[in-house]
Coordinates of C-alpha atoms and ligand atoms in Angstrom, one line a residue:
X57 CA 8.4 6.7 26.6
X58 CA 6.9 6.0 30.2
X59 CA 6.3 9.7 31.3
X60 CA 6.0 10.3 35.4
X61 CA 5.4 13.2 36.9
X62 CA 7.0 13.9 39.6
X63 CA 5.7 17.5 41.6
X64 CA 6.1 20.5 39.2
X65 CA 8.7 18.5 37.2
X66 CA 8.6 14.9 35.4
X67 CA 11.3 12.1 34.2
X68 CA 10.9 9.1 31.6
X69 CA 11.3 6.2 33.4
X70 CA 12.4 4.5 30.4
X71 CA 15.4 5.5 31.1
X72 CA 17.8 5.0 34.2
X73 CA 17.9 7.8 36.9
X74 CA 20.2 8.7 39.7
X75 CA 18.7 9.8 42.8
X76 CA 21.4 11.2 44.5
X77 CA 21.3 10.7 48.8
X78 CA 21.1 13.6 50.7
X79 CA 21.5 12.7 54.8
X80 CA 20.5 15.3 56.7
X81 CA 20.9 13.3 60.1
X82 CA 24.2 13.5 62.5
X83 CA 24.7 9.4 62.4
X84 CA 24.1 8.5 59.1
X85 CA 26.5 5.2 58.5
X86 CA 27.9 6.1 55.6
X87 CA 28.7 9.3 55.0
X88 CA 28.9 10.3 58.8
X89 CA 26.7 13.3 59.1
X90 CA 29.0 15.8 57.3
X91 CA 26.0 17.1 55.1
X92 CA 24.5 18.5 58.5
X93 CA 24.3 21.8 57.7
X94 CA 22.2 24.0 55.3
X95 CA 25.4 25.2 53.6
X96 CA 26.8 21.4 53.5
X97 CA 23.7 20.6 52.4
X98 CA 23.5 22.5 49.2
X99 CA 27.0 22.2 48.4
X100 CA 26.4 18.5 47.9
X101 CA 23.6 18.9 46.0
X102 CA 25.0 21.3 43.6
X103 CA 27.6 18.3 42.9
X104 CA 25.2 15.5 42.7
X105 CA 23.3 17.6 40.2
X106 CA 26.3 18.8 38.3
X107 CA 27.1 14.7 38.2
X108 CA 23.9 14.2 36.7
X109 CA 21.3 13.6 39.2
X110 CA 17.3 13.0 38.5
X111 CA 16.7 13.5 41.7
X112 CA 18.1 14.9 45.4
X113 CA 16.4 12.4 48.4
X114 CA 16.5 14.3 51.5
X115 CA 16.0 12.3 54.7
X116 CA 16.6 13.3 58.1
X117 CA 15.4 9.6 59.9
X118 CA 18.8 7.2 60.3
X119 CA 17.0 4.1 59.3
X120 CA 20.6 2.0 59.4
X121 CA 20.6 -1.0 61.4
X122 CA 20.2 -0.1 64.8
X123 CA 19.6 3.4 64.6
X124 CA 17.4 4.7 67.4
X125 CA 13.9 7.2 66.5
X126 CA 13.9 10.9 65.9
X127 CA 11.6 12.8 67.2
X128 CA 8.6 14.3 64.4
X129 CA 9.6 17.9 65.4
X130 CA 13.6 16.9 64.9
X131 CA 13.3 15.3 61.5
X132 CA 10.7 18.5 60.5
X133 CA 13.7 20.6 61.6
X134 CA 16.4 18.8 60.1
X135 CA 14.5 18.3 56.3
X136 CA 11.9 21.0 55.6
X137 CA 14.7 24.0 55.8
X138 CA 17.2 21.9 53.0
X139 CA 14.1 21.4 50.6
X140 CA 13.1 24.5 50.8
X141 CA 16.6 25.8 50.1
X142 CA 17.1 23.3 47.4
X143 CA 13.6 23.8 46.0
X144 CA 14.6 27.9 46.2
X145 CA 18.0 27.5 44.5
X146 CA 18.1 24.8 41.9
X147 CA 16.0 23.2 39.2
X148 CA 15.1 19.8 40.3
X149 CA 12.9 17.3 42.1
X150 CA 13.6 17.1 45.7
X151 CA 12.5 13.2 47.2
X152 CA 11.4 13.6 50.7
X153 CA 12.4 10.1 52.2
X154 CA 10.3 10.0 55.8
X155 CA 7.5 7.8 57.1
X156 CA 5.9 11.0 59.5
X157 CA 2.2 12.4 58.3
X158 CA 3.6 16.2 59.1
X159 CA 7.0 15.8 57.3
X160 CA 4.9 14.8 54.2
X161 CA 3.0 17.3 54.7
X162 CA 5.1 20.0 54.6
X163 CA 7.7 18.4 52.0
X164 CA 5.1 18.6 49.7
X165 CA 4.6 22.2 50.4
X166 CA 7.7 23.3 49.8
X167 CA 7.8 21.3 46.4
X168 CA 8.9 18.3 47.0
X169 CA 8.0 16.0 44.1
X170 CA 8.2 12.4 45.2
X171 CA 7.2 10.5 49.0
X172 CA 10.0 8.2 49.4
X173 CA 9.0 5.7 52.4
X174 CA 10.7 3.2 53.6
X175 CA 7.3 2.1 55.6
X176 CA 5.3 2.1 53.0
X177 CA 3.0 4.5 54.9
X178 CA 2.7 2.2 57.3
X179 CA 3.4 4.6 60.2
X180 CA -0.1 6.5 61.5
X181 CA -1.5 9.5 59.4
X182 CA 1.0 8.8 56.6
X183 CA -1.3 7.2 54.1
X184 CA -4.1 9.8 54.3
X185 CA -1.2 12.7 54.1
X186 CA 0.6 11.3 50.8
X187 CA -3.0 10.6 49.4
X188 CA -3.6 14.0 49.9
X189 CA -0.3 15.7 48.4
X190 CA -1.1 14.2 44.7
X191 CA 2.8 13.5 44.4
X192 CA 4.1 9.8 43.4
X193 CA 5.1 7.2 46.5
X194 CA 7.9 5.1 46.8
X195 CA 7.0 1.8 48.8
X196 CA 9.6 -0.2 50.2
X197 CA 9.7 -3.4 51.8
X198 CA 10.9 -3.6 55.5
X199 CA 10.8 -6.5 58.3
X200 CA 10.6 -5.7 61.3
X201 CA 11.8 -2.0 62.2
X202 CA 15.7 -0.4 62.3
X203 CA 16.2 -1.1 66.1
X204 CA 16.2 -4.7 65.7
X205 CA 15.0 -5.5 62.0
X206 CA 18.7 -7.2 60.9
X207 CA 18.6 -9.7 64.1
X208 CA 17.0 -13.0 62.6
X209 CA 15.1 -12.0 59.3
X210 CA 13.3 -14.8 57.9
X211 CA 11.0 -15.3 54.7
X212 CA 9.0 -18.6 53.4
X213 CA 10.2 -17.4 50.1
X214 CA 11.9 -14.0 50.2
X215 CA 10.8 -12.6 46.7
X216 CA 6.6 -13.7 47.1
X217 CA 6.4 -12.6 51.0
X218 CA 8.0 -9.3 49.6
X219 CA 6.1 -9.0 46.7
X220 CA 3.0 -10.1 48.6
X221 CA 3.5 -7.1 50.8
X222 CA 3.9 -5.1 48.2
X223 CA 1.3 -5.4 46.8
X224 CA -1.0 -5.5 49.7
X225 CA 0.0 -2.0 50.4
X226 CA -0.5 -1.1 46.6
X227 CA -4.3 -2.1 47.3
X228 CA -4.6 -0.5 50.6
X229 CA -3.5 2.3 48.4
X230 CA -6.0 2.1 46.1
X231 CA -8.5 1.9 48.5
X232 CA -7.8 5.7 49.6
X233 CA -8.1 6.6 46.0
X234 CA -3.9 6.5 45.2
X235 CA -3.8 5.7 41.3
X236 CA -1.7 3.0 40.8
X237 CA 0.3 5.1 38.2
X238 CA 1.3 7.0 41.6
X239 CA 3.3 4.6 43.1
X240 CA 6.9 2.7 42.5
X241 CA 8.2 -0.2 44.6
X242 CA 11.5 -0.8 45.7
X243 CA 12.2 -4.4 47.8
X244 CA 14.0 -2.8 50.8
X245 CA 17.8 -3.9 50.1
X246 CA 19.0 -4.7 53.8
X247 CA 16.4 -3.7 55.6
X248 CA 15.2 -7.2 57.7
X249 CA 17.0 -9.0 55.1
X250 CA 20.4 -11.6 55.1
X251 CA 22.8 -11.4 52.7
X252 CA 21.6 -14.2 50.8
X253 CA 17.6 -12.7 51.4
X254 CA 19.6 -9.6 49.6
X255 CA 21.4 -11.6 46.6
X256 CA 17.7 -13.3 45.6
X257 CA 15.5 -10.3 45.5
X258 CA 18.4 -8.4 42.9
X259 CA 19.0 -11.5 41.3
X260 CA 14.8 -11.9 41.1
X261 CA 14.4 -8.3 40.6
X262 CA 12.5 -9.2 37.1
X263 CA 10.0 -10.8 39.0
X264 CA 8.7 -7.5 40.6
X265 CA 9.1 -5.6 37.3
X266 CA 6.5 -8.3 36.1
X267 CA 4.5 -6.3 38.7
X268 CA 3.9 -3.4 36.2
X269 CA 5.5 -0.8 38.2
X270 CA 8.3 1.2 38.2
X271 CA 11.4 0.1 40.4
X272 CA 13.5 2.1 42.5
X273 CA 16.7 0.5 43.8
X274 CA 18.8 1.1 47.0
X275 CA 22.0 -0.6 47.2
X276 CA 24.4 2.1 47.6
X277 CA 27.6 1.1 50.3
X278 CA 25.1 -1.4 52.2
X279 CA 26.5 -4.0 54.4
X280 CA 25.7 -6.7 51.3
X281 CA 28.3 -5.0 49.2
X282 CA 30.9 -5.2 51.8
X283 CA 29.9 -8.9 53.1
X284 CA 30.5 -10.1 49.3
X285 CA 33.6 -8.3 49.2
X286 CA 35.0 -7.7 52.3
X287 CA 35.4 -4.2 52.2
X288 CA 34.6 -1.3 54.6
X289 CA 31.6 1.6 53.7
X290 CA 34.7 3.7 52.1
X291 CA 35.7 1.2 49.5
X292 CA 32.0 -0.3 47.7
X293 CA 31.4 1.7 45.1
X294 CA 32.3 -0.9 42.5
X295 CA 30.4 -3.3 44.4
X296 CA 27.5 -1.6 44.5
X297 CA 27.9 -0.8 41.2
X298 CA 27.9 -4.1 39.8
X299 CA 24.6 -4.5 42.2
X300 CA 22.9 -1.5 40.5
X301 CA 24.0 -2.3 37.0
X302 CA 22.0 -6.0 37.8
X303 CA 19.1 -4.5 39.1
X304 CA 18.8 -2.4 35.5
X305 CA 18.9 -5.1 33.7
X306 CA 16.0 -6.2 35.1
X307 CA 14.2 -3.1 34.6
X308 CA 15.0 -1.3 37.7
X309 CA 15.1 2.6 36.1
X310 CA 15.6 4.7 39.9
X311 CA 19.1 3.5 41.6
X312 CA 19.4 5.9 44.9
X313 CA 23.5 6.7 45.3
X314 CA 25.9 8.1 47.3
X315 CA 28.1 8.1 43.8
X316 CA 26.6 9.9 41.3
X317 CA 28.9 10.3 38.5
X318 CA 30.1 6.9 38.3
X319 CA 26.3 5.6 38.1
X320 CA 25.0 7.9 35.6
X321 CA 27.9 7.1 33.6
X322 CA 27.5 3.4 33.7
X323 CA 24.4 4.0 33.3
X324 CA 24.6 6.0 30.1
X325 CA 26.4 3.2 28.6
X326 CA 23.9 0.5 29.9
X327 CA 20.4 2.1 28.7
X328 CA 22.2 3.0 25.5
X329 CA 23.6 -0.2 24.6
X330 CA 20.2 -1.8 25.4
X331 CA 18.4 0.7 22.7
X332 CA 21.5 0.0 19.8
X333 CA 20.5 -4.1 20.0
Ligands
7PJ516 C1 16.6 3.1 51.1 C2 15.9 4.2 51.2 C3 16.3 2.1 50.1 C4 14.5 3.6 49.5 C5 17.4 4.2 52.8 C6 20.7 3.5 53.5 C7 19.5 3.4 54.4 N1 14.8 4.5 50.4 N2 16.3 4.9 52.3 N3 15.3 2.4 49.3 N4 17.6 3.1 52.0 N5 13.5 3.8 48.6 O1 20.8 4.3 52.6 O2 21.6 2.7 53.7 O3 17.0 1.1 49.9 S1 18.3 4.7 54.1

């Protein structure tokens, strides 16, 4: 048992969970903004919980390649009325995936039981916000920023300069009084990264869990999955399932999907073939 609490709720993480992606932003890439509205909203999230979701991540930032910033009081009206109504109407933990001090802020208010950034509080006044909320932190690895971050990403060697950051941030972290038991990393899956920067941190993934913290995985539809395999964002579920079902097996245990069902079903099978050897 590996027992995290996550807000008023909390999930063994040794086990696999879905964290099911709920965009809240008009121009997300993949799923084209159709979740835009409150109703939308909770409609999907009924499903993805039905499916067998952990978790719901809310995020109202496009942080796809390219995408240009929102403002702080755009993305505070875009996510804090969904948690709210999620945290009103169903039993789960809501993920608040932002970089923004005030979004924190007021996720956390409303319930919210995990900070999910992709800037690994990088951005000003998020540090001191999260420290403040008690709630566990996702850090992720990014180069560079969306606008330009996929134009010529470059690493000495991919998996230490990642884990270096890492764990740089860990101890800046620390320094604020974050408990280490607080936080889970997650290496950023296309974010400043080439394919093959991509293929070595899953394929090294063991080497962060030798960190001795929980991993959280994002692979779902990215632009890896369909450079492998050719396909458009509609057709990589399998590919991104055979991504996800790698990064278990080397102890990755929080895999954020568009799919739900598929993943906690392959999922199932995975984590309970591992406990029958
Ligand atoms: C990730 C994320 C990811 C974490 C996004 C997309 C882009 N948060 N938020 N990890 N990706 N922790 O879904 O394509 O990989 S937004």
């Amino acid at each position: 048992m590996s027992v995290m609490p996550f807000g008023d709720k909390s999930l063994d993480l040794s086990l696999p969970h879905v964290m099911g992606i709920l965009n809240v932003t008009p121009d997300s890439f993949s799923d084209g903004g159709s979740f835009n509205s409150l109703d939308n909203a909770l409609q999907q999230t009924e499903k993805m919980l039905q499916e067998g979701a952990s978790l719901i991540d809310v995020g109202g930032e496009s942080t796809r390649p390219g995408a240009s910033p929102v403002s702080t009081q755009q993305e505070l009206d875009r996510v804090l009325p969904v948690i709210e109504a999620i945290k009103k109407r169903f039993d789960t933990i809501v993920s608040v995936d932002t970089s923004t001090a005030e979004v924190i802020r007021g996720a956390a208010a409303l319930g919210a039981g995990l900070i999910n950034d992709v800037r690994a509080l990088e951005r000003e006044g998020a540090l001191l916000a999260a420290s403040e909320t008690e709630l566990p932190i996702c850090l992720m690895h990014m180069q560079g920023n969306p606008e330009s971050m996929q134009n010529s990403p470059s690493y000495q060697s991919v998996v230490d300069d990642v884990s270096g950051y890492l764990l740089s941030r860990v101890a800046v972290c620390e320094k604020l009084g974050i408990a280490k038991s607080r936080l889970l990393l997650d290496v950023g899956i296309g974010f400043g990264k080439s394919l093959e920067h991509n293929l070595t941190l899953i394929n090294q993934m063991g080497r962060f869990k030798e960190l001795g913290f929980h991993l959280l995985t994002g692979v779902s539809r990215k632009t890896m999955i369909g450079d492998v395999l050719n396909l458009p964002v509609s057709d990589r579920l399998f590919g991104t399932m055979g991504a996800n079902a790698s990064a278990y097996k080397s102890g990755s245990r929080l895999f954020r999907v568009h799919d739900v069902k598929p993943h906690v079903e392959m999922l199932a099978l995975m984590s309970r073939i591992e406990r029958e050897i």
